[in-house]
GROMACS .gro file of C-alpha atoms in nm:
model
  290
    1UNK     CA    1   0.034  -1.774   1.662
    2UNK     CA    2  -0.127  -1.806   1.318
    3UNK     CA    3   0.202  -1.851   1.158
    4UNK     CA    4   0.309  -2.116   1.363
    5UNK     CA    5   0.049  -2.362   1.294
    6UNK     CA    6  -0.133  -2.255   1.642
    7UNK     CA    7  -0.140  -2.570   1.756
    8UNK     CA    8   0.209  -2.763   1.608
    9UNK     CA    9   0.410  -2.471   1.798
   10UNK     CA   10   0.667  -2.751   1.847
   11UNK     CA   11   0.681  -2.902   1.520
   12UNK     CA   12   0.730  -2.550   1.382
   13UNK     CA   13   1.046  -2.524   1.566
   14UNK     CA   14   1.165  -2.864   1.529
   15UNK     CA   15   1.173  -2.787   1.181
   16UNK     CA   16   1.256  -2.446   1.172
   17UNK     CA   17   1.592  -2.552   1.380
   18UNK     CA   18   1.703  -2.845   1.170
   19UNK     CA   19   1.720  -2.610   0.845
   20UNK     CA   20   2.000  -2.426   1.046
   21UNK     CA   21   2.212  -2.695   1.119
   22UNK     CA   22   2.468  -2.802   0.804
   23UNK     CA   23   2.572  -3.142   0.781
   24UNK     CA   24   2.903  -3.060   0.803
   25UNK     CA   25   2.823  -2.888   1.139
   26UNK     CA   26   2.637  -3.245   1.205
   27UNK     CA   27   2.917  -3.466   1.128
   28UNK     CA   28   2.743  -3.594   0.800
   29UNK     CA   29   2.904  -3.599   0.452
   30UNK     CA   30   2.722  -3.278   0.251
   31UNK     CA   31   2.639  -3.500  -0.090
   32UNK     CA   32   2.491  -3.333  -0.330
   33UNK     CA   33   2.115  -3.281  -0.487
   34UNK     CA   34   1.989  -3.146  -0.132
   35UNK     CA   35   1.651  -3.003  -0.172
   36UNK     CA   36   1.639  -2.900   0.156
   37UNK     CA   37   1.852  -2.637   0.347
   38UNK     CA   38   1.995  -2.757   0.649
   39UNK     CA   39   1.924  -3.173   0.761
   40UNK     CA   40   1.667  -3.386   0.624
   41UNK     CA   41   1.442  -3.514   0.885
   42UNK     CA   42   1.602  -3.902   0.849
   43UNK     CA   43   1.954  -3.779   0.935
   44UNK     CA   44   1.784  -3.581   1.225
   45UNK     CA   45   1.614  -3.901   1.369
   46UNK     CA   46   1.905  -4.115   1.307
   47UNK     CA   47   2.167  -3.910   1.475
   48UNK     CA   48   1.855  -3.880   1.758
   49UNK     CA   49   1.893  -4.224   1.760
   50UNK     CA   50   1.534  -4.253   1.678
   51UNK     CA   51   1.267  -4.360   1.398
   52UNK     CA   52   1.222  -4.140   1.084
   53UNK     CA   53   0.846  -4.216   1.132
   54UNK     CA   54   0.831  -4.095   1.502
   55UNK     CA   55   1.023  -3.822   1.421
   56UNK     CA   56   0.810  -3.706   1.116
   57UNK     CA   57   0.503  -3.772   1.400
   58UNK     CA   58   0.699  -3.507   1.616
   59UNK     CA   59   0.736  -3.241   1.304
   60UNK     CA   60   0.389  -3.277   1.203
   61UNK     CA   61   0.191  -3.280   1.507
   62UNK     CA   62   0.120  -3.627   1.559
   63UNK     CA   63   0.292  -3.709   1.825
   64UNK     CA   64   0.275  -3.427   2.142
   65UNK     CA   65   0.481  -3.635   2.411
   66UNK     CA   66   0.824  -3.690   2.327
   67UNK     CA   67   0.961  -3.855   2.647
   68UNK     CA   68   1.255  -3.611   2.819
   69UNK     CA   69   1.527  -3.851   2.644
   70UNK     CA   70   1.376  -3.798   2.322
   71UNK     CA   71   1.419  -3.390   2.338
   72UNK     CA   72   1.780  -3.392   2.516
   73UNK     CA   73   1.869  -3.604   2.234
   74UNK     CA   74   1.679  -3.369   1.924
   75UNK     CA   75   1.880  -3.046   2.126
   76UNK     CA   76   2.198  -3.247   2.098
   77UNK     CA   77   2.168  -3.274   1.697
   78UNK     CA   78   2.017  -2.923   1.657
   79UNK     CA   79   2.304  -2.777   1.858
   80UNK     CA   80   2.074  -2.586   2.095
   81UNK     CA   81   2.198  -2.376   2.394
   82UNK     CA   82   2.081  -2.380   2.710
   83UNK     CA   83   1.852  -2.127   2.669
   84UNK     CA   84   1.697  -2.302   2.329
   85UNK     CA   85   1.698  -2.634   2.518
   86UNK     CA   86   1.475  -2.500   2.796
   87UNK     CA   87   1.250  -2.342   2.566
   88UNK     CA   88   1.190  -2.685   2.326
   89UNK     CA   89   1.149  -2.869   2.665
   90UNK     CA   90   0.871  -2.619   2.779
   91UNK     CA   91   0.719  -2.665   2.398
   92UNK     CA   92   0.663  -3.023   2.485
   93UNK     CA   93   0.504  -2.952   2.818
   94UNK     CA   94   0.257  -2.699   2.726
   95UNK     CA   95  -0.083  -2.840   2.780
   96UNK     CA   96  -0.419  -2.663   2.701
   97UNK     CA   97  -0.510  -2.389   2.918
   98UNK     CA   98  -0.808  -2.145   2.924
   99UNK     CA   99  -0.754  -1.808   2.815
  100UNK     CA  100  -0.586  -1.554   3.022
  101UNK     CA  101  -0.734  -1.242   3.127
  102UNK     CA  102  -0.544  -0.937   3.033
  103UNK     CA  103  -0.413  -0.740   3.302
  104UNK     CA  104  -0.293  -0.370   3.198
  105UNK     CA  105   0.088  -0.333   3.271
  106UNK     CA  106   0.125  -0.081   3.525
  107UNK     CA  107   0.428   0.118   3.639
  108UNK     CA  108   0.429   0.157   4.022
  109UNK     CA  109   0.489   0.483   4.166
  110UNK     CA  110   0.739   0.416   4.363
  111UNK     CA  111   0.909   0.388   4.016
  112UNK     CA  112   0.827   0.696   3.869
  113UNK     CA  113   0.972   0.860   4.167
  114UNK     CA  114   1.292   0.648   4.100
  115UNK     CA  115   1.301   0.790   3.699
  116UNK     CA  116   1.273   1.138   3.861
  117UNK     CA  117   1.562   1.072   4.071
  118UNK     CA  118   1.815   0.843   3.813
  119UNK     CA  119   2.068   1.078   3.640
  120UNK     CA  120   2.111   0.818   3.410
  121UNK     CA  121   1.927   0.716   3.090
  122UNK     CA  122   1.644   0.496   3.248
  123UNK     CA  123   1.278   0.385   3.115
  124UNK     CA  124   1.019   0.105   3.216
  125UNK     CA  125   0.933  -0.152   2.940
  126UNK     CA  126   0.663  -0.380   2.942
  127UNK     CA  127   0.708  -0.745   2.786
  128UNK     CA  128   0.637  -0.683   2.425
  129UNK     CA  129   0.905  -0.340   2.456
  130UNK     CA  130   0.671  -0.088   2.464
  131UNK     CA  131   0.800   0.216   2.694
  132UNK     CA  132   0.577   0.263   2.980
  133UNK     CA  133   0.770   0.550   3.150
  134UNK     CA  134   1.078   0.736   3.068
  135UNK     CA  135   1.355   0.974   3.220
  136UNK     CA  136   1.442   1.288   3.086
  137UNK     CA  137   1.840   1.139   3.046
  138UNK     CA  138   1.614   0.858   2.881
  139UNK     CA  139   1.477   1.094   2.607
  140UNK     CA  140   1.774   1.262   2.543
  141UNK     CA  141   1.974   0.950   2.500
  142UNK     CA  142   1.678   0.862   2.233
  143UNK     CA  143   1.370   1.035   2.135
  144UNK     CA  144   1.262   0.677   2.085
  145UNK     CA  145   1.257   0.632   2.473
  146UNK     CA  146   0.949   0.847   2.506
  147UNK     CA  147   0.656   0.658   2.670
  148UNK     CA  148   0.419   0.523   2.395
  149UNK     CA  149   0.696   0.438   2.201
  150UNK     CA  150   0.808   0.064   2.121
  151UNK     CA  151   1.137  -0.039   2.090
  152UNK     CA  152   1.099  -0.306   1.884
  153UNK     CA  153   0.905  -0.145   1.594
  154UNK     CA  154   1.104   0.191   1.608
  155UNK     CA  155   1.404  -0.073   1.553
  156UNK     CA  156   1.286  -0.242   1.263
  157UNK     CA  157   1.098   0.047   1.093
  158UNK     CA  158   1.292   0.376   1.224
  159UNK     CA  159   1.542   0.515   1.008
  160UNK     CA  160   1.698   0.715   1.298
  161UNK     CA  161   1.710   0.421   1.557
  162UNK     CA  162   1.871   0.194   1.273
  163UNK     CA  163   2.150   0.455   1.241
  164UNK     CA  164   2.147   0.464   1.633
  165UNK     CA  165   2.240   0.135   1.700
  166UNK     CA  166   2.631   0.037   1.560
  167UNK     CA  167   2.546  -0.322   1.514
  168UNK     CA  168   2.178  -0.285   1.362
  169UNK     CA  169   2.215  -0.646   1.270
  170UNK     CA  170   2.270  -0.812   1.565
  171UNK     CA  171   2.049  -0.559   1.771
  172UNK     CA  172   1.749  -0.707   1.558
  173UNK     CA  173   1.851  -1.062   1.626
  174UNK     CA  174   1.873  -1.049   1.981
  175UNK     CA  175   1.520  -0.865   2.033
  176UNK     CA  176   1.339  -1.086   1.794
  177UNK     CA  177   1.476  -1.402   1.967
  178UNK     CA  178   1.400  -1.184   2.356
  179UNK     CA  179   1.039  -1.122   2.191
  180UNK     CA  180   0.984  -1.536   2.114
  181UNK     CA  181   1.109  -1.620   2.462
  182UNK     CA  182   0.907  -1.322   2.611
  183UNK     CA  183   0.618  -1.473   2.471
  184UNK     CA  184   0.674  -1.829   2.568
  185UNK     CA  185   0.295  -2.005   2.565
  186UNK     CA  186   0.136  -1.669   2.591
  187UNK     CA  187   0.042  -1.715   2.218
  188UNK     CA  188  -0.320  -1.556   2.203
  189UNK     CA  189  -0.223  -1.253   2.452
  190UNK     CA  190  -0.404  -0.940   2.215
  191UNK     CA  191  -0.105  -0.759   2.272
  192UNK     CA  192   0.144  -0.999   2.126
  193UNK     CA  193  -0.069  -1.069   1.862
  194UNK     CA  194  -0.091  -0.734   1.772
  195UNK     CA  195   0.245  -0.604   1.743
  196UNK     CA  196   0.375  -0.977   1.572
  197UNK     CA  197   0.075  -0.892   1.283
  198UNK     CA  198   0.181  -0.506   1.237
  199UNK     CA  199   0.568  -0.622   1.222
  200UNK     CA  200   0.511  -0.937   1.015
  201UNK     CA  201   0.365  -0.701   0.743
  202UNK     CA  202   0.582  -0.410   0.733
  203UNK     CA  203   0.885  -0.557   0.800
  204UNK     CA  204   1.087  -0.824   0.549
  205UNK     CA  205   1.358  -0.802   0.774
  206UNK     CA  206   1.151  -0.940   1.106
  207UNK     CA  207   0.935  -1.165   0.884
  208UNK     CA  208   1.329  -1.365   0.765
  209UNK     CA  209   1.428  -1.403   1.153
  210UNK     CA  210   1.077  -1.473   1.317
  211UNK     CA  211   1.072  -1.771   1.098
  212UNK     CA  212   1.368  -1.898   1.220
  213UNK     CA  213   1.210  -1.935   1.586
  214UNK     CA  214   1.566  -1.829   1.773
  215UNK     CA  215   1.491  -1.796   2.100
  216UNK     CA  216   1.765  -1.579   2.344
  217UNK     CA  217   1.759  -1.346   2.692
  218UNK     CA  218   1.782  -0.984   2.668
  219UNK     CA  219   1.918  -0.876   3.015
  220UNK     CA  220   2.256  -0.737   3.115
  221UNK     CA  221   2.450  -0.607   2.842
  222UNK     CA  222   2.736  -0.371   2.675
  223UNK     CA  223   2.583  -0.216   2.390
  224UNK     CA  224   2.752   0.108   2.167
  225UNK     CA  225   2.500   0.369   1.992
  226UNK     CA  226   2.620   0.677   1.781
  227UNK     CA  227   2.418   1.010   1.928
  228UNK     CA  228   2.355   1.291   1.681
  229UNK     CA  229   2.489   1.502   1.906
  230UNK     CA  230   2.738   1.379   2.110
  231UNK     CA  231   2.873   1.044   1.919
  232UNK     CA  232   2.946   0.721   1.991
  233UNK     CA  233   2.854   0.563   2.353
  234UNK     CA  234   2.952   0.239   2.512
  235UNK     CA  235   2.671   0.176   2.761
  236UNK     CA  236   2.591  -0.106   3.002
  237UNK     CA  237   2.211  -0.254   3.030
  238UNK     CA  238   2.059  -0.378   3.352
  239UNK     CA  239   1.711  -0.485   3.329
  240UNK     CA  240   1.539  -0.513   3.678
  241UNK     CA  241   1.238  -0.690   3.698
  242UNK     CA  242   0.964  -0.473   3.951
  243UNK     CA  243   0.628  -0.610   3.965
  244UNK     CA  244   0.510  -0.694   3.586
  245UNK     CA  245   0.734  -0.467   3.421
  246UNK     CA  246   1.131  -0.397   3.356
  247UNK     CA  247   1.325  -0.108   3.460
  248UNK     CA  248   1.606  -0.066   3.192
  249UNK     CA  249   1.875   0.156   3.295
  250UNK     CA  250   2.256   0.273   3.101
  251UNK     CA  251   2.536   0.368   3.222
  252UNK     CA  252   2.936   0.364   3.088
  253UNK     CA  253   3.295   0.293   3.266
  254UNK     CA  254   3.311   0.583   3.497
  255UNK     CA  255   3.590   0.836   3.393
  256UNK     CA  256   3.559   0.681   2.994
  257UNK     CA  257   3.510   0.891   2.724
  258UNK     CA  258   3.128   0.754   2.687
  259UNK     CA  259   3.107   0.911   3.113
  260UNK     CA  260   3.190   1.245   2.972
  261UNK     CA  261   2.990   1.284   2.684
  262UNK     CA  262   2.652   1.161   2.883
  263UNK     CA  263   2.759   1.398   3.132
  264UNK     CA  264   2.744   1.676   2.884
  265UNK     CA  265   2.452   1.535   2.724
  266UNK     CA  266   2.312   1.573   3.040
  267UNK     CA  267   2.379   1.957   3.082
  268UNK     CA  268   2.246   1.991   2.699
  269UNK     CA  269   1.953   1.852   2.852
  270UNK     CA  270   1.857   2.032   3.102
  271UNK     CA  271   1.947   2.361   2.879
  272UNK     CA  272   1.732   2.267   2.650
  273UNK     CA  273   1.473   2.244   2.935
  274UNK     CA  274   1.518   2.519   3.134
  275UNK     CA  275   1.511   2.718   2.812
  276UNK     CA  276   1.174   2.597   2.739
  277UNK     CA  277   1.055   2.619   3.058
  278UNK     CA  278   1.156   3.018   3.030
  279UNK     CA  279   1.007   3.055   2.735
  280UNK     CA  280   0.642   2.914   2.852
  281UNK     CA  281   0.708   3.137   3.161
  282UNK     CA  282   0.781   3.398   2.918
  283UNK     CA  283   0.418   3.343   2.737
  284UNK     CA  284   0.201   3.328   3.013
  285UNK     CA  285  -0.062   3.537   2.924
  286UNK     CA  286  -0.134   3.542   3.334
  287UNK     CA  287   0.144   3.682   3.515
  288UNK     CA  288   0.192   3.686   3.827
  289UNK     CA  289   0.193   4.029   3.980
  290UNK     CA  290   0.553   4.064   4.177
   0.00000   0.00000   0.00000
């Protein structure tokens, strides 16, 4: 992406990863007059074990091949997890490729039929977070669940989903980082694009953790959220992959407190729907004649 330096997408996070590593954390005395946050790109190569000149080749674009040695060893000294390792290895081996067509993400029937069925809080996401498809239990967890919606922006720019979510701050981490791996090579999908432009712009808080190119999975999880109505929740996340697109689905401990309050959110639910249903039924200007 245009931020990235298009084509030096591994140079950008060669660099952008050595700024986060101290030289304390590195083993290296922290001296003084640093102009720099993080290492300098000699004490990078030479704990590497390689050239400062190869390694500045690396940073700047030069050089596109690092052999498999060379990256293992550049994780090493960047501290990078698996998941980081695998994604600077996959940064070297990205070659060239024509554009891809984009395909529409589609939600199967077969799953819409399952969100009918789920009395649990369940919605289909496609890969940038936008909701596809929702559940009633879905909507009433979070109004933000509606399809149309994405998850992502109403995070970052939402005043109610901030308050929503009891650890804003790491819930903004983790789907930045989900939203760099989701994206992987897929650099010029319109899509992407898009919604990377729109959030880069009207949000300082996205703009300070996109350029720091984490990279992390957003699967299975245990996640507490503060409802308006019925308070705090400690929920479980399964994502299921079906066909291009994720069914998300929460649920708590069965028998906890959180098991009894979505319970009751439930029966506010429906309530609230049957009530509305009534009062169209109540409206109809054509009656049906007992």
């Amino acid at each position: 992406m245009k931020d990235e330096e298009s084509g030096n997408r591994l140079g950008s996070y060669l660099r952008a990863r050595r700024e986060l590593v101290s030289p304390a954390q590195a083993g290296l005395p922290p001296g003084g007059n640093r102009r720099v946050p993080g290492l300098r790109r000699e004490e990078v190569a030479l704990l590497a074990g390689i050239s400062p000149d190869y390694y500045l080749r690396l940073e700047r674009g030069r050089d596109k091949n690092p052999s498999p040695q060379v990256l293992e060893s550049l994780a090493r000294v960047l501290q990078l997890d698996d998941i980081e390792r695998t994604y600077l290895l996959g940064l070297a081996a990205a070659r060239p490729r024509a554009p891809r067509r984009k395909r529409p993400e589609h939600v199967p029937a077969r799953v819409h039929e399952l969100l009918a069925h789920l009395q649990l809080p369940a919605f289909v996401e496609g890969r940038a977070f936008d909701v596809l498809a929702s559940n009633p239990m879905a909507v009433a967890l979070s109004p933000r669940l509606r399809p149309g919606q994405n998850r992502l922006r109403s995070l970052l720019l939402d005043p109610e989903e901030q308050a929503f979510h009891q650890d804003w701050t790491k819930a903004t981490a983790d789907f930045i980082a989900a939203l760099r791996t989701t994206i992987g090579d897929d650099t010029d999908n319109p899509r992407f694009v898009e919604l990377v432009g729109e959030l880069a712009l009207s949000s300082q808080r996205f703009r300070t953790l996109w350029a720091r190119h984490d990279v992390r999975s957003l699967d299975g999880g245990t996640t507490t959220v503060h409802h308006p109505v019925v308070g705090e929740l400690r929920l479980h996340r399964d994502k299921l992959p079906i066909d291009d697109v994720i069914l998300v689905v929460y649920y708590p401990d069965k028998d906890s407190d959180s098991d009894e309050k979505l319970r009751l959110l439930a029966a506010l639910s429906h309530t609230e729907s049957a009530g509305t249903a009534h009062g169209r039924r109540a409206d109809d200007p054509h009656p049906k004649t007992p």
